[in-house]
């Protein structure tokens, strides 16, 4: 088991970006209250012929998910877990994957 103090000096032993994206899709509360409404907003904009903006659609949802992810897994502060570009990487990953699904008619 990795201790919280070890995170301050060592790299996290997994890809935190992928893990948060998976967490957001699989945690019922995060998905229902945050991610699904954001995807629905993206879908609505796309159907109106407007290109959704990643930050506008997913920024607040990702912020909230990063906080709840750290709380749920007792990782401490998000500032100690995530690197500078991780937030944007999570937004970009989700945006790209979900927009592909929207374009393919999955939503």
PDB file of N, CA and C in Angstrom:
ATOM      1  N   UNK A   1       0.847  -1.180   0.000  1.00  0.00           N
ATOM      2  CA  UNK A   1       0.000   0.000   0.000  1.00  0.00           C
ATOM      3  C   UNK A   1       0.887   1.236   0.000  1.00  0.00           C
ATOM      4  N   UNK A   2       0.542   2.206  -0.817  1.00  0.00           N
ATOM      5  CA  UNK A   2       1.288   3.454  -0.902  1.00  0.00           C
ATOM      6  C   UNK A   2       0.714   4.431   0.112  1.00  0.00           C
ATOM      7  N   UNK A   3       1.567   5.049   0.875  1.00  0.00           N
ATOM      8  CA  UNK A   3       1.128   6.006   1.887  1.00  0.00           C
ATOM      9  C   UNK A   3       1.061   7.405   1.303  1.00  0.00           C
ATOM     10  N   UNK A   4       0.212   8.211   1.874  1.00  0.00           N
ATOM     11  CA  UNK A   4       0.026   9.581   1.398  1.00  0.00           C
ATOM     12  C   UNK A   4       1.348  10.344   1.374  1.00  0.00           C
ATOM     13  N   UNK A   5       2.169  10.174   2.362  1.00  0.00           N
ATOM     14  CA  UNK A   5       3.451  10.885   2.420  1.00  0.00           C
ATOM     15  C   UNK A   5       4.342  10.514   1.238  1.00  0.00           C
ATOM     16  N   UNK A   6       4.205   9.301   0.733  1.00  0.00           N
ATOM     17  CA  UNK A   6       5.021   8.859  -0.398  1.00  0.00           C
ATOM     18  C   UNK A   6       4.662   9.599  -1.679  1.00  0.00           C
ATOM     19  N   UNK A   7       3.431  10.073  -1.802  1.00  0.00           N
ATOM     20  CA  UNK A   7       3.018  10.802  -2.996  1.00  0.00           C
ATOM     21  C   UNK A   7       3.757  12.130  -3.122  1.00  0.00           C
ATOM     22  N   UNK A   8       4.171  12.687  -2.014  1.00  0.00           N
ATOM     23  CA  UNK A   8       4.856  13.969  -2.048  1.00  0.00           C
ATOM     24  C   UNK A   8       6.248  13.857  -2.657  1.00  0.00           C
ATOM     25  N   UNK A   9       6.847  12.680  -2.598  1.00  0.00           N
ATOM     26  CA  UNK A   9       8.213  12.532  -3.082  1.00  0.00           C
ATOM     27  C   UNK A   9       8.338  11.587  -4.269  1.00  0.00           C
ATOM     28  N   UNK A  10       7.289  10.818  -4.556  1.00  0.00           N
ATOM     29  CA  UNK A  10       7.356   9.843  -5.633  1.00  0.00           C
ATOM     30  C   UNK A  10       6.269  10.092  -6.664  1.00  0.00           C
ATOM     31  N   UNK A  11       6.490   9.537  -7.815  1.00  0.00           N
ATOM     32  CA  UNK A  11       5.466   9.575  -8.854  1.00  0.00           C
ATOM     33  C   UNK A  11       4.330   8.628  -8.470  1.00  0.00           C
ATOM     34  N   UNK A  12       3.128   8.992  -8.829  1.00  0.00           N
ATOM     35  CA  UNK A  12       1.995   8.093  -8.615  1.00  0.00           C
ATOM     36  C   UNK A  12       2.178   6.914  -9.566  1.00  0.00           C
ATOM     37  N   UNK A  13       1.986   5.690  -9.081  1.00  0.00           N
ATOM     38  CA  UNK A  13       2.314   4.509  -9.886  1.00  0.00           C
ATOM     39  C   UNK A  13       1.265   4.121 -10.941  1.00  0.00           C
ATOM     40  N   UNK A  14       0.526   5.076 -11.453  1.00  0.00           N
ATOM     41  CA  UNK A  14      -0.454   4.813 -12.502  1.00  0.00           C
ATOM     42  C   UNK A  14      -0.720   6.109 -13.244  1.00  0.00           C
ATOM     43  N   UNK A  15      -1.396   6.009 -14.376  1.00  0.00           N
ATOM     44  CA  UNK A  15      -1.715   7.195 -15.175  1.00  0.00           C
ATOM     45  C   UNK A  15      -2.942   7.877 -14.581  1.00  0.00           C
ATOM     46  N   UNK A  16      -2.710   8.964 -13.874  1.00  0.00           N
ATOM     47  CA  UNK A  16      -3.778   9.656 -13.162  1.00  0.00           C
ATOM     48  C   UNK A  16      -4.815  10.226 -14.130  1.00  0.00           C
ATOM     49  N   UNK A  17      -4.410  10.601 -15.327  1.00  0.00           N
ATOM     50  CA  UNK A  17      -5.341  11.164 -16.305  1.00  0.00           C
ATOM     51  C   UNK A  17      -6.358  10.110 -16.732  1.00  0.00           C
ATOM     52  N   UNK A  18      -5.876   8.946 -17.110  1.00  0.00           N
ATOM     53  CA  UNK A  18      -6.786   7.856 -17.480  1.00  0.00           C
ATOM     54  C   UNK A  18      -7.639   7.428 -16.293  1.00  0.00           C
ATOM     55  N   UNK A  19      -7.033   7.377 -15.114  1.00  0.00           N
ATOM     56  CA  UNK A  19      -7.753   6.918 -13.936  1.00  0.00           C
ATOM     57  C   UNK A  19      -8.897   7.861 -13.576  1.00  0.00           C
ATOM     58  N   UNK A  20      -8.675   9.158 -13.667  1.00  0.00           N
ATOM     59  CA  UNK A  20      -9.750  10.120 -13.373  1.00  0.00           C
ATOM     60  C   UNK A  20     -10.851  10.018 -14.428  1.00  0.00           C
ATOM     61  N   UNK A  21     -10.486   9.855 -15.691  1.00  0.00           N
ATOM     62  CA  UNK A  21     -11.500   9.712 -16.751  1.00  0.00           C
ATOM     63  C   UNK A  21     -12.355   8.467 -16.505  1.00  0.00           C
ATOM     64  N   UNK A  22     -11.723   7.383 -16.120  1.00  0.00           N
ATOM     65  CA  UNK A  22     -12.460   6.148 -15.813  1.00  0.00           C
ATOM     66  C   UNK A  22     -13.344   6.359 -14.582  1.00  0.00           C
ATOM     67  N   UNK A  23     -12.785   7.006 -13.579  1.00  0.00           N
ATOM     68  CA  UNK A  23     -13.544   7.309 -12.364  1.00  0.00           C
ATOM     69  C   UNK A  23     -14.794   8.130 -12.702  1.00  0.00           C
ATOM     70  N   UNK A  24     -14.633   9.143 -13.552  1.00  0.00           N
ATOM     71  CA  UNK A  24     -15.763  10.005 -13.906  1.00  0.00           C
ATOM     72  C   UNK A  24     -16.862   9.232 -14.629  1.00  0.00           C
ATOM     73  N   UNK A  25     -16.492   8.270 -15.406  1.00  0.00           N
ATOM     74  CA  UNK A  25     -17.481   7.482 -16.151  1.00  0.00           C
ATOM     75  C   UNK A  25     -18.131   6.403 -15.290  1.00  0.00           C
ATOM     76  N   UNK A  26     -17.425   5.937 -14.271  1.00  0.00           N
ATOM     77  CA  UNK A  26     -17.909   4.801 -13.493  1.00  0.00           C
ATOM     78  C   UNK A  26     -18.500   5.142 -12.134  1.00  0.00           C
ATOM     79  N   UNK A  27     -18.188   6.292 -11.586  1.00  0.00           N
ATOM     80  CA  UNK A  27     -18.780   6.683 -10.316  1.00  0.00           C
ATOM     81  C   UNK A  27     -20.179   7.233 -10.599  1.00  0.00           C
ATOM     82  N   UNK A  28     -21.201   6.591 -10.056  1.00  0.00           N
ATOM     83  CA  UNK A  28     -22.582   6.998 -10.391  1.00  0.00           C
ATOM     84  C   UNK A  28     -22.895   8.465 -10.110  1.00  0.00           C
ATOM     85  N   UNK A  29     -22.422   9.003  -9.004  1.00  0.00           N
ATOM     86  CA  UNK A  29     -22.747  10.392  -8.663  1.00  0.00           C
ATOM     87  C   UNK A  29     -22.007  11.376  -9.577  1.00  0.00           C
ATOM     88  N   UNK A  30     -20.751  11.106  -9.855  1.00  0.00           N
ATOM     89  CA  UNK A  30     -19.988  11.993 -10.736  1.00  0.00           C
ATOM     90  C   UNK A  30     -20.583  11.960 -12.134  1.00  0.00           C
ATOM     91  N   UNK A  31     -20.924  10.773 -12.601  1.00  0.00           N
ATOM     92  CA  UNK A  31     -21.466  10.644 -13.948  1.00  0.00           C
ATOM     93  C   UNK A  31     -22.833  11.317 -14.062  1.00  0.00           C
ATOM     94  N   UNK A  32     -23.747  10.989 -13.156  1.00  0.00           N
ATOM     95  CA  UNK A  32     -25.124  11.510 -13.248  1.00  0.00           C
ATOM     96  C   UNK A  32     -25.220  13.008 -13.016  1.00  0.00           C
ATOM     97  N   UNK A  33     -24.472  13.502 -12.040  1.00  0.00           N
ATOM     98  CA  UNK A  33     -24.593  14.918 -11.687  1.00  0.00           C
ATOM     99  C   UNK A  33     -23.654  15.827 -12.469  1.00  0.00           C
ATOM    100  N   UNK A  34     -22.619  15.261 -13.082  1.00  0.00           N
ATOM    101  CA  UNK A  34     -21.648  16.107 -13.748  1.00  0.00           C
ATOM    102  C   UNK A  34     -21.369  15.758 -15.194  1.00  0.00           C
ATOM    103  N   UNK A  35     -20.845  14.554 -15.410  1.00  0.00           N
ATOM    104  CA  UNK A  35     -20.383  14.212 -16.745  1.00  0.00           C
ATOM    105  C   UNK A  35     -21.523  14.075 -17.747  1.00  0.00           C
ATOM    106  N   UNK A  36     -22.578  13.372 -17.405  1.00  0.00           N
ATOM    107  CA  UNK A  36     -23.671  13.185 -18.353  1.00  0.00           C
ATOM    108  C   UNK A  36     -24.316  14.515 -18.768  1.00  0.00           C
ATOM    109  N   UNK A  37     -24.609  15.419 -17.821  1.00  0.00           N
ATOM    110  CA  UNK A  37     -25.142  16.720 -18.251  1.00  0.00           C
ATOM    111  C   UNK A  37     -24.172  17.486 -19.152  1.00  0.00           C
ATOM    112  N   UNK A  38     -22.868  17.370 -18.898  1.00  0.00           N
ATOM    113  CA  UNK A  38     -21.877  18.043 -19.741  1.00  0.00           C
ATOM    114  C   UNK A  38     -21.876  17.456 -21.150  1.00  0.00           C
ATOM    115  N   UNK A  39     -21.990  16.138 -21.243  1.00  0.00           N
ATOM    116  CA  UNK A  39     -22.040  15.467 -22.549  1.00  0.00           C
ATOM    117  C   UNK A  39     -23.310  15.871 -23.284  1.00  0.00           C
ATOM    118  N   UNK A  40     -24.417  15.964 -22.557  1.00  0.00           N
ATOM    119  CA  UNK A  40     -25.686  16.383 -23.153  1.00  0.00           C
ATOM    120  C   UNK A  40     -25.574  17.807 -23.698  1.00  0.00           C
ATOM    121  N   UNK A  41     -24.884  18.678 -22.966  1.00  0.00           N
ATOM    122  CA  UNK A  41     -24.660  20.045 -23.435  1.00  0.00           C
ATOM    123  C   UNK A  41     -23.823  20.038 -24.714  1.00  0.00           C
ATOM    124  N   UNK A  42     -22.779  19.213 -24.733  1.00  0.00           N
ATOM    125  CA  UNK A  42     -21.941  19.087 -25.927  1.00  0.00           C
ATOM    126  C   UNK A  42     -22.777  18.613 -27.118  1.00  0.00           C
ATOM    127  N   UNK A  43     -23.614  17.624 -26.874  1.00  0.00           N
ATOM    128  CA  UNK A  43     -24.460  17.068 -27.929  1.00  0.00           C
ATOM    129  C   UNK A  43     -25.409  18.131 -28.473  1.00  0.00           C
ATOM    130  N   UNK A  44     -26.021  18.904 -27.580  1.00  0.00           N
ATOM    131  CA  UNK A  44     -26.943  19.952 -28.011  1.00  0.00           C
ATOM    132  C   UNK A  44     -26.262  20.993 -28.880  1.00  0.00           C
ATOM    133  N   UNK A  45     -25.085  21.416 -28.477  1.00  0.00           N
ATOM    134  CA  UNK A  45     -24.332  22.396 -29.270  1.00  0.00           C
ATOM    135  C   UNK A  45     -23.951  21.813 -30.623  1.00  0.00           C
ATOM    136  N   UNK A  46     -23.500  20.582 -30.622  1.00  0.00           N
ATOM    137  CA  UNK A  46     -23.077  19.926 -31.866  1.00  0.00           C
ATOM    138  C   UNK A  46     -24.251  19.808 -32.847  1.00  0.00           C
ATOM    139  N   UNK A  47     -25.412  19.435 -32.312  1.00  0.00           N
ATOM    140  CA  UNK A  47     -26.595  19.288 -33.177  1.00  0.00           C
ATOM    141  C   UNK A  47     -27.069  20.633 -33.743  1.00  0.00           C
ATOM    142  N   UNK A  48     -26.761  21.719 -33.041  1.00  0.00           N
ATOM    143  CA  UNK A  48     -27.111  23.053 -33.533  1.00  0.00           C
ATOM    144  C   UNK A  48     -26.074  23.588 -34.517  1.00  0.00           C
ATOM    145  N   UNK A  49     -25.049  22.784 -34.786  1.00  0.00           N
ATOM    146  CA  UNK A  49     -24.010  23.196 -35.716  1.00  0.00           C
ATOM    147  C   UNK A  49     -22.903  24.033 -35.096  1.00  0.00           C
ATOM    148  N   UNK A  50     -22.879  24.094 -33.781  1.00  0.00           N
ATOM    149  CA  UNK A  50     -21.846  24.851 -33.082  1.00  0.00           C
ATOM    150  C   UNK A  50     -20.831  23.872 -32.499  1.00  0.00           C
ATOM    151  N   UNK A  51     -19.573  24.205 -32.610  1.00  0.00           N
ATOM    152  CA  UNK A  51     -18.536  23.357 -32.034  1.00  0.00           C
ATOM    153  C   UNK A  51     -18.445  23.626 -30.538  1.00  0.00           C
ATOM    154  N   UNK A  52     -18.664  22.600 -29.699  1.00  0.00           N
ATOM    155  CA  UNK A  52     -18.549  22.797 -28.246  1.00  0.00           C
ATOM    156  C   UNK A  52     -17.121  23.174 -27.853  1.00  0.00           C
ATOM    157  N   UNK A  53     -16.995  23.968 -26.814  1.00  0.00           N
ATOM    158  CA  UNK A  53     -15.692  24.352 -26.283  1.00  0.00           C
ATOM    159  C   UNK A  53     -15.361  23.423 -25.106  1.00  0.00           C
ATOM    160  N   UNK A  54     -14.201  22.785 -25.134  1.00  0.00           N
ATOM    161  CA  UNK A  54     -13.848  21.830 -24.072  1.00  0.00           C
ATOM    162  C   UNK A  54     -13.932  22.427 -22.669  1.00  0.00           C
ATOM    163  N   UNK A  55     -13.326  23.586 -22.460  1.00  0.00           N
ATOM    164  CA  UNK A  55     -13.307  24.200 -21.129  1.00  0.00           C
ATOM    165  C   UNK A  55     -14.717  24.568 -20.672  1.00  0.00           C
ATOM    166  N   UNK A  56     -15.495  25.123 -21.568  1.00  0.00           N
ATOM    167  CA  UNK A  56     -16.852  25.541 -21.229  1.00  0.00           C
ATOM    168  C   UNK A  56     -17.731  24.355 -20.837  1.00  0.00           C
ATOM    169  N   UNK A  57     -17.598  23.271 -21.551  1.00  0.00           N
ATOM    170  CA  UNK A  57     -18.447  22.108 -21.308  1.00  0.00           C
ATOM    171  C   UNK A  57     -17.958  21.221 -20.161  1.00  0.00           C
ATOM    172  N   UNK A  58     -16.656  21.088 -20.015  1.00  0.00           N
ATOM    173  CA  UNK A  58     -16.119  20.090 -19.083  1.00  0.00           C
ATOM    174  C   UNK A  58     -15.275  20.652 -17.940  1.00  0.00           C
ATOM    175  N   UNK A  59     -14.922  21.921 -17.979  1.00  0.00           N
ATOM    176  CA  UNK A  59     -14.024  22.486 -16.978  1.00  0.00           C
ATOM    177  C   UNK A  59     -14.486  22.310 -15.541  1.00  0.00           C
ATOM    178  N   UNK A  60     -15.691  22.746 -15.228  1.00  0.00           N
ATOM    179  CA  UNK A  60     -16.201  22.652 -13.855  1.00  0.00           C
ATOM    180  C   UNK A  60     -16.392  21.203 -13.426  1.00  0.00           C
ATOM    181  N   UNK A  61     -16.821  20.364 -14.352  1.00  0.00           N
ATOM    182  CA  UNK A  61     -17.039  18.944 -14.053  1.00  0.00           C
ATOM    183  C   UNK A  61     -15.716  18.273 -13.695  1.00  0.00           C
ATOM    184  N   UNK A  62     -14.677  18.572 -14.447  1.00  0.00           N
ATOM    185  CA  UNK A  62     -13.365  17.987 -14.177  1.00  0.00           C
ATOM    186  C   UNK A  62     -12.810  18.507 -12.848  1.00  0.00           C
ATOM    187  N   UNK A  63     -12.975  19.791 -12.575  1.00  0.00           N
ATOM    188  CA  UNK A  63     -12.525  20.344 -11.292  1.00  0.00           C
ATOM    189  C   UNK A  63     -13.174  19.592 -10.129  1.00  0.00           C
ATOM    190  N   UNK A  64     -14.468  19.433 -10.210  1.00  0.00           N
ATOM    191  CA  UNK A  64     -15.215  18.741  -9.168  1.00  0.00           C
ATOM    192  C   UNK A  64     -14.789  17.276  -9.054  1.00  0.00           C
ATOM    193  N   UNK A  65     -14.595  16.634 -10.180  1.00  0.00           N
ATOM    194  CA  UNK A  65     -14.199  15.223 -10.186  1.00  0.00           C
ATOM    195  C   UNK A  65     -12.797  15.035  -9.613  1.00  0.00           C
ATOM    196  N   UNK A  66     -11.898  15.949  -9.892  1.00  0.00           N
ATOM    197  CA  UNK A  66     -10.543  15.849  -9.337  1.00  0.00           C
ATOM    198  C   UNK A  66     -10.586  15.944  -7.812  1.00  0.00           C
ATOM    199  N   UNK A  67     -11.426  16.825  -7.305  1.00  0.00           N
ATOM    200  CA  UNK A  67     -11.590  16.965  -5.849  1.00  0.00           C
ATOM    201  C   UNK A  67     -12.175  15.677  -5.248  1.00  0.00           C
ATOM    202  N   UNK A  68     -13.276  15.194  -5.835  1.00  0.00           N
ATOM    203  CA  UNK A  68     -13.935  14.009  -5.267  1.00  0.00           C
ATOM    204  C   UNK A  68     -13.079  12.757  -5.433  1.00  0.00           C
ATOM    205  N   UNK A  69     -12.300  12.680  -6.509  1.00  0.00           N
ATOM    206  CA  UNK A  69     -11.373  11.570  -6.725  1.00  0.00           C
ATOM    207  C   UNK A  69     -10.352  11.516  -5.589  1.00  0.00           C
ATOM    208  N   UNK A  70      -9.775  12.650  -5.262  1.00  0.00           N
ATOM    209  CA  UNK A  70      -8.787  12.696  -4.186  1.00  0.00           C
ATOM    210  C   UNK A  70      -9.411  12.371  -2.833  1.00  0.00           C
ATOM    211  N   UNK A  71     -10.630  12.857  -2.599  1.00  0.00           N
ATOM    212  CA  UNK A  71     -11.326  12.556  -1.354  1.00  0.00           C
ATOM    213  C   UNK A  71     -11.656  11.069  -1.254  1.00  0.00           C
ATOM    214  N   UNK A  72     -12.244  10.529  -2.307  1.00  0.00           N
ATOM    215  CA  UNK A  72     -12.687   9.134  -2.284  1.00  0.00           C
ATOM    216  C   UNK A  72     -11.529   8.170  -2.048  1.00  0.00           C
ATOM    217  N   UNK A  73     -10.395   8.432  -2.676  1.00  0.00           N
ATOM    218  CA  UNK A  73      -9.264   7.520  -2.570  1.00  0.00           C
ATOM    219  C   UNK A  73      -8.223   7.986  -1.547  1.00  0.00           C
ATOM    220  N   UNK A  74      -8.604   9.004  -0.741  1.00  0.00           N
ATOM    221  CA  UNK A  74      -7.775   9.505   0.348  1.00  0.00           C
ATOM    222  C   UNK A  74      -6.347   9.819  -0.109  1.00  0.00           C
ATOM    223  N   UNK A  75      -6.274  10.626  -1.165  1.00  0.00           N
ATOM    224  CA  UNK A  75      -4.980  10.983  -1.749  1.00  0.00           C
ATOM    225  C   UNK A  75      -4.463  12.330  -1.268  1.00  0.00           C
ATOM    226  N   UNK A  76      -5.276  13.035  -0.519  1.00  0.00           N
ATOM    227  CA  UNK A  76      -4.866  14.357  -0.064  1.00  0.00           C
ATOM    228  C   UNK A  76      -5.333  15.429  -1.033  1.00  0.00           C
ATOM    229  N   UNK A  77      -4.631  16.516  -1.046  1.00  0.00           N
ATOM    230  CA  UNK A  77      -4.993  17.660  -1.870  1.00  0.00           C
ATOM    231  C   UNK A  77      -4.743  17.398  -3.354  1.00  0.00           C
ATOM    232  N   UNK A  78      -5.658  17.839  -4.218  1.00  0.00           N
ATOM    233  CA  UNK A  78      -5.422  17.692  -5.663  1.00  0.00           C
ATOM    234  C   UNK A  78      -4.115  18.349  -6.120  1.00  0.00           C
ATOM    235  N   UNK A  79      -3.687  19.407  -5.422  1.00  0.00           N
ATOM    236  CA  UNK A  79      -2.436  20.076  -5.787  1.00  0.00           C
ATOM    237  C   UNK A  79      -1.228  19.159  -5.600  1.00  0.00           C
ATOM    238  N   UNK A  80      -1.349  18.183  -4.693  1.00  0.00           N
ATOM    239  CA  UNK A  80      -0.260  17.233  -4.467  1.00  0.00           C
ATOM    240  C   UNK A  80      -0.333  16.032  -5.400  1.00  0.00           C
ATOM    241  N   UNK A  81      -1.486  15.807  -6.000  1.00  0.00           N
ATOM    242  CA  UNK A  81      -1.691  14.628  -6.836  1.00  0.00           C
ATOM    243  C   UNK A  81      -1.499  14.941  -8.317  1.00  0.00           C
ATOM    244  N   UNK A  82      -2.025  16.082  -8.742  1.00  0.00           N
ATOM    245  CA  UNK A  82      -2.030  16.417 -10.167  1.00  0.00           C
ATOM    246  C   UNK A  82      -0.921  17.395 -10.522  1.00  0.00           C
ATOM    247  N   UNK A  83      -0.337  17.181 -11.674  1.00  0.00           N
ATOM    248  CA  UNK A  83       0.690  18.086 -12.191  1.00  0.00           C
ATOM    249  C   UNK A  83       0.008  19.231 -12.930  1.00  0.00           C
ATOM    250  N   UNK A  84       0.786  20.200 -13.332  1.00  0.00           N
ATOM    251  CA  UNK A  84       0.256  21.417 -13.937  1.00  0.00           C
ATOM    252  C   UNK A  84      -0.663  21.161 -15.133  1.00  0.00           C
ATOM    253  N   UNK A  85      -0.303  20.299 -16.056  1.00  0.00           N
ATOM    254  CA  UNK A  85      -1.089  20.095 -17.266  1.00  0.00           C
ATOM    255  C   UNK A  85      -2.127  18.993 -17.185  1.00  0.00           C
ATOM    256  N   UNK A  86      -2.252  18.339 -16.025  1.00  0.00           N
ATOM    257  CA  UNK A  86      -3.163  17.198 -15.913  1.00  0.00           C
ATOM    258  C   UNK A  86      -4.632  17.579 -16.106  1.00  0.00           C
ATOM    259  N   UNK A  87      -5.041  18.713 -15.556  1.00  0.00           N
ATOM    260  CA  UNK A  87      -6.443  19.133 -15.685  1.00  0.00           C
ATOM    261  C   UNK A  87      -6.820  19.289 -17.151  1.00  0.00           C
ATOM    262  N   UNK A  88      -5.985  19.994 -17.893  1.00  0.00           N
ATOM    263  CA  UNK A  88      -6.246  20.195 -19.317  1.00  0.00           C
ATOM    264  C   UNK A  88      -6.211  18.860 -20.065  1.00  0.00           C
ATOM    265  N   UNK A  89      -5.305  17.990 -19.685  1.00  0.00           N
ATOM    266  CA  UNK A  89      -5.212  16.674 -20.339  1.00  0.00           C
ATOM    267  C   UNK A  89      -6.478  15.846 -20.105  1.00  0.00           C
ATOM    268  N   UNK A  90      -7.030  15.923 -18.906  1.00  0.00           N
ATOM    269  CA  UNK A  90      -8.281  15.194 -18.610  1.00  0.00           C
ATOM    270  C   UNK A  90      -9.418  15.777 -19.444  1.00  0.00           C
ATOM    271  N   UNK A  91      -9.514  17.098 -19.477  1.00  0.00           N
ATOM    272  CA  UNK A  91     -10.558  17.757 -20.275  1.00  0.00           C
ATOM    273  C   UNK A  91     -10.422  17.364 -21.738  1.00  0.00           C
ATOM    274  N   UNK A  92      -9.214  17.442 -22.276  1.00  0.00           N
ATOM    275  CA  UNK A  92      -8.989  17.110 -23.685  1.00  0.00           C
ATOM    276  C   UNK A  92      -9.324  15.657 -23.992  1.00  0.00           C
ATOM    277  N   UNK A  93      -8.937  14.757 -23.093  1.00  0.00           N
ATOM    278  CA  UNK A  93      -9.213  13.329 -23.292  1.00  0.00           C
ATOM    279  C   UNK A  93     -10.720  13.080 -23.337  1.00  0.00           C
ATOM    280  N   UNK A  94     -11.429  13.572 -22.338  1.00  0.00           N
ATOM    281  CA  UNK A  94     -12.881  13.375 -22.287  1.00  0.00           C
ATOM    282  C   UNK A  94     -13.569  14.030 -23.483  1.00  0.00           C
ATOM    283  N   UNK A  95     -13.154  15.246 -23.804  1.00  0.00           N
ATOM    284  CA  UNK A  95     -13.771  15.973 -24.900  1.00  0.00           C
ATOM    285  C   UNK A  95     -13.614  15.208 -26.218  1.00  0.00           C
ATOM    286  N   UNK A  96     -12.412  14.775 -26.506  1.00  0.00           N
ATOM    287  CA  UNK A  96     -12.140  14.047 -27.749  1.00  0.00           C
ATOM    288  C   UNK A  96     -12.936  12.748 -27.820  1.00  0.00           C
ATOM    289  N   UNK A  97     -12.912  11.992 -26.744  1.00  0.00           N
ATOM    290  CA  UNK A  97     -13.616  10.706 -26.729  1.00  0.00           C
ATOM    291  C   UNK A  97     -15.127  10.881 -26.818  1.00  0.00           C
ATOM    292  N   UNK A  98     -15.667  11.831 -26.072  1.00  0.00           N
ATOM    293  CA  UNK A  98     -17.120  12.012 -26.068  1.00  0.00           C
ATOM    294  C   UNK A  98     -17.608  12.657 -27.361  1.00  0.00           C
ATOM    295  N   UNK A  99     -16.852  13.588 -27.914  1.00  0.00           N
ATOM    296  CA  UNK A  99     -17.259  14.192 -29.180  1.00  0.00           C
ATOM    297  C   UNK A  99     -17.260  13.157 -30.303  1.00  0.00           C
ATOM    298  N   UNK A 100     -16.322  12.239 -30.263  1.00  0.00           N
ATOM    299  CA  UNK A 100     -16.307  11.142 -31.238  1.00  0.00           C
ATOM    300  C   UNK A 100     -17.580  10.318 -31.114  1.00  0.00           C
ATOM    301  N   UNK A 101     -17.987  10.031 -29.884  1.00  0.00           N
ATOM    302  CA  UNK A 101     -19.225   9.271 -29.665  1.00  0.00           C
ATOM    303  C   UNK A 101     -20.448  10.049 -30.153  1.00  0.00           C
ATOM    304  N   UNK A 102     -20.456  11.343 -29.925  1.00  0.00           N
ATOM    305  CA  UNK A 102     -21.564  12.187 -30.379  1.00  0.00           C
ATOM    306  C   UNK A 102     -21.623  12.165 -31.905  1.00  0.00           C
ATOM    307  N   UNK A 103     -20.491  12.340 -32.550  1.00  0.00           N
ATOM    308  CA  UNK A 103     -20.447  12.317 -34.023  1.00  0.00           C
ATOM    309  C   UNK A 103     -20.883  10.981 -34.591  1.00  0.00           C
ATOM    310  N   UNK A 104     -20.595   9.898 -33.864  1.00  0.00           N
ATOM    311  CA  UNK A 104     -20.976   8.555 -34.316  1.00  0.00           C
ATOM    312  C   UNK A 104     -22.423   8.212 -33.982  1.00  0.00           C
ATOM    313  N   UNK A 105     -23.132   9.141 -33.349  1.00  0.00           N
ATOM    314  CA  UNK A 105     -24.536   8.909 -33.035  1.00  0.00           C
ATOM    315  C   UNK A 105     -24.779   8.064 -31.803  1.00  0.00           C
ATOM    316  N   UNK A 106     -23.778   7.927 -30.953  1.00  0.00           N
ATOM    317  CA  UNK A 106     -23.928   7.113 -29.749  1.00  0.00           C
ATOM    318  C   UNK A 106     -24.807   7.799 -28.703  1.00  0.00           C
ATOM    319  N   UNK A 107     -24.866   9.124 -28.765  1.00  0.00           N
ATOM    320  CA  UNK A 107     -25.712   9.875 -27.811  1.00  0.00           C
ATOM    321  C   UNK A 107     -26.840  10.503 -28.570  1.00  0.00           C
TER     322      UNK A 107
END
